[in-house]
Coordinates of C-alpha atoms in Angstrom, one line a residue:
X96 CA 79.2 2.6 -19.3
X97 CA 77.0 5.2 -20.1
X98 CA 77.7 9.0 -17.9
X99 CA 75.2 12.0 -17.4
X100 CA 76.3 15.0 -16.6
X101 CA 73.4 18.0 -15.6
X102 CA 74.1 21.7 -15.5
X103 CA 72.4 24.8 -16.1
X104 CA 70.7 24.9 -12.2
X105 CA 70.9 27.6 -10.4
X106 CA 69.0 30.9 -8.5
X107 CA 65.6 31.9 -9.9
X108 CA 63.2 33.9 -9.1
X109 CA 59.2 32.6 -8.7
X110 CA 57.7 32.9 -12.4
X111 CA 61.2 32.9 -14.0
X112 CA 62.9 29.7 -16.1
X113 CA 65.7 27.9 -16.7
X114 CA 67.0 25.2 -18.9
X115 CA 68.7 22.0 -17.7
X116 CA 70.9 20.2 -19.7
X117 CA 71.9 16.6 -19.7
X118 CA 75.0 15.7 -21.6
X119 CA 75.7 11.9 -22.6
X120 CA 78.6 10.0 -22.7
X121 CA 79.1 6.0 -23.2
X122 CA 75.8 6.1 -25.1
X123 CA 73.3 7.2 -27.8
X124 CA 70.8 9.3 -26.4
X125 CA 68.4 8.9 -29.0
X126 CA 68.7 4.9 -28.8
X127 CA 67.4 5.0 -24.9
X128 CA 64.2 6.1 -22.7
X129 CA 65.4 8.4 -20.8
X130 CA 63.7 10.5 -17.9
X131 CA 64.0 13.6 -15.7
X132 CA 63.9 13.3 -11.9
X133 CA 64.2 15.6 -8.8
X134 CA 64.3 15.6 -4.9
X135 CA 64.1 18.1 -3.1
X136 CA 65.2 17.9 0.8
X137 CA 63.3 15.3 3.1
X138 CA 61.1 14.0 0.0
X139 CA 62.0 11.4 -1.7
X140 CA 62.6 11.4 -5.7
X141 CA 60.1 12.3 -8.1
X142 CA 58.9 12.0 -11.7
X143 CA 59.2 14.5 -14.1
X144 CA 59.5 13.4 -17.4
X145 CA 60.5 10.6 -20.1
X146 CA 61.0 10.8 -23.4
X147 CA 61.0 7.8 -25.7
X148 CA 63.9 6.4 -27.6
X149 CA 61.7 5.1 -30.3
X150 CA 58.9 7.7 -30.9
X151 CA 60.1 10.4 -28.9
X152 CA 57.0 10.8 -27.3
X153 CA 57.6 12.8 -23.9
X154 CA 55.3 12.4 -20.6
X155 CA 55.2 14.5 -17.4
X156 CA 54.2 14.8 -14.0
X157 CA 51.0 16.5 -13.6
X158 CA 52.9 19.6 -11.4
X159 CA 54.9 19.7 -15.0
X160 CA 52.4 20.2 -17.6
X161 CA 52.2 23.4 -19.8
X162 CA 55.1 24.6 -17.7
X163 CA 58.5 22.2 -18.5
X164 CA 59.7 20.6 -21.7
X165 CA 61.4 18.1 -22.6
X166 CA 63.8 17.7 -25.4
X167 CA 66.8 16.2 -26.5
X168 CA 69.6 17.4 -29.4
X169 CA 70.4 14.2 -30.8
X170 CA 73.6 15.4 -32.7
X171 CA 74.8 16.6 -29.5
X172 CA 74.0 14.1 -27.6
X173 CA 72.1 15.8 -25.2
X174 CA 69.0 16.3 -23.4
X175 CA 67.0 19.1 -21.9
X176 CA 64.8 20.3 -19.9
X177 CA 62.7 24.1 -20.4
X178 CA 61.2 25.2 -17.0
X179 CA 59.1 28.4 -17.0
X180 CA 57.1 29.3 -14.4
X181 CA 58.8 28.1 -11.6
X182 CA 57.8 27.8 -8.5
X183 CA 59.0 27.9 -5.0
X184 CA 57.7 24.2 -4.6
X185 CA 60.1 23.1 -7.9
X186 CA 63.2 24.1 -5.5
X187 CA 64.9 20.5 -5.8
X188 CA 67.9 19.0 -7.4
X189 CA 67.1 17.8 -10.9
X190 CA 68.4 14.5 -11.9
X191 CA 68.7 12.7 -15.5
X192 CA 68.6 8.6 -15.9
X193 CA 68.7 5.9 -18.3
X194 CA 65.1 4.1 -18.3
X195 CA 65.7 0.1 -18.3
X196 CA 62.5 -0.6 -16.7
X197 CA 59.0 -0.8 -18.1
X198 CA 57.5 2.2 -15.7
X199 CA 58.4 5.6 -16.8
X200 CA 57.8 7.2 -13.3
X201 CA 59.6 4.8 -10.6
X202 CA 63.4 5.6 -10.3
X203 CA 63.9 2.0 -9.9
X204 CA 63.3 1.4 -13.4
X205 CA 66.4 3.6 -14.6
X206 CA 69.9 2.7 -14.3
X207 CA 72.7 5.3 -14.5
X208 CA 72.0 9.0 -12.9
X209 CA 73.9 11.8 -13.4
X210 CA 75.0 13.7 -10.1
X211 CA 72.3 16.4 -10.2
X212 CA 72.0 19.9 -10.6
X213 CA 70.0 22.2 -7.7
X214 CA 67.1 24.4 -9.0
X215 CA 66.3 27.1 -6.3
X216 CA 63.5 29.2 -7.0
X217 CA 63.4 32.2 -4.5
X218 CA 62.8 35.8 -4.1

């Protein structure tokens, strides 16, 4: 059974950045697609990123290009996501899933979430 676990959310300022971590346990990282999410209150869940297990090639959301990341640490088993730039409008709690599926941006294609970690940007 595999378990994510996010952290490094938190309190930014607009124009600032963080970097969200997604450690693995139960399962290779680099031997699944694997995805970002977020939802922010009264909206439902959103695509952020995927990253292929196979070629490690990485797509994002339109709001997400130039400005968030996507990487993974395969000897630690974890993955990542680099946000600069933030915006008010990225104030959402950022989720990581296994991709099952065949479509990269519809949460019903992943499996197992972790719990979440809440991004507030805010002056």
């Amino acid at each position: 059974q595999v378990q994510l676990v996010e952290s490094g959310g938190g309190l930014v300022q607009p124009g600032g950045s963080l970097r969200l971590c997604c450690a693995a346990s139960g399962g290779i990282i680099s031997e699944m697609d694997m995805g970002w999410f977020r939802q922010a209150p009264g909206k439902e869940r959103e695509f952020v990123a995927s990253i292929s297990w196979f070629t490690s090639s990485t797509i994002y959301a339109d709001f997400a290009k130039g400005r968030f990341t996507f990487s993974r640490a395969n000897a630690k088993n974890t993955l990542y996501l680099q946000m600069h730039s933030l915006k008010p409008e990225d104030t959402a709690v950022y989720y990581c899933a296994t991709r099952v599926g065949d479509t990269f941006d519809d949460p019903r294609a992943y499996d197992h979430w972790g719990q979440g970690t809440q991004v507030t940007v805010s002056s």
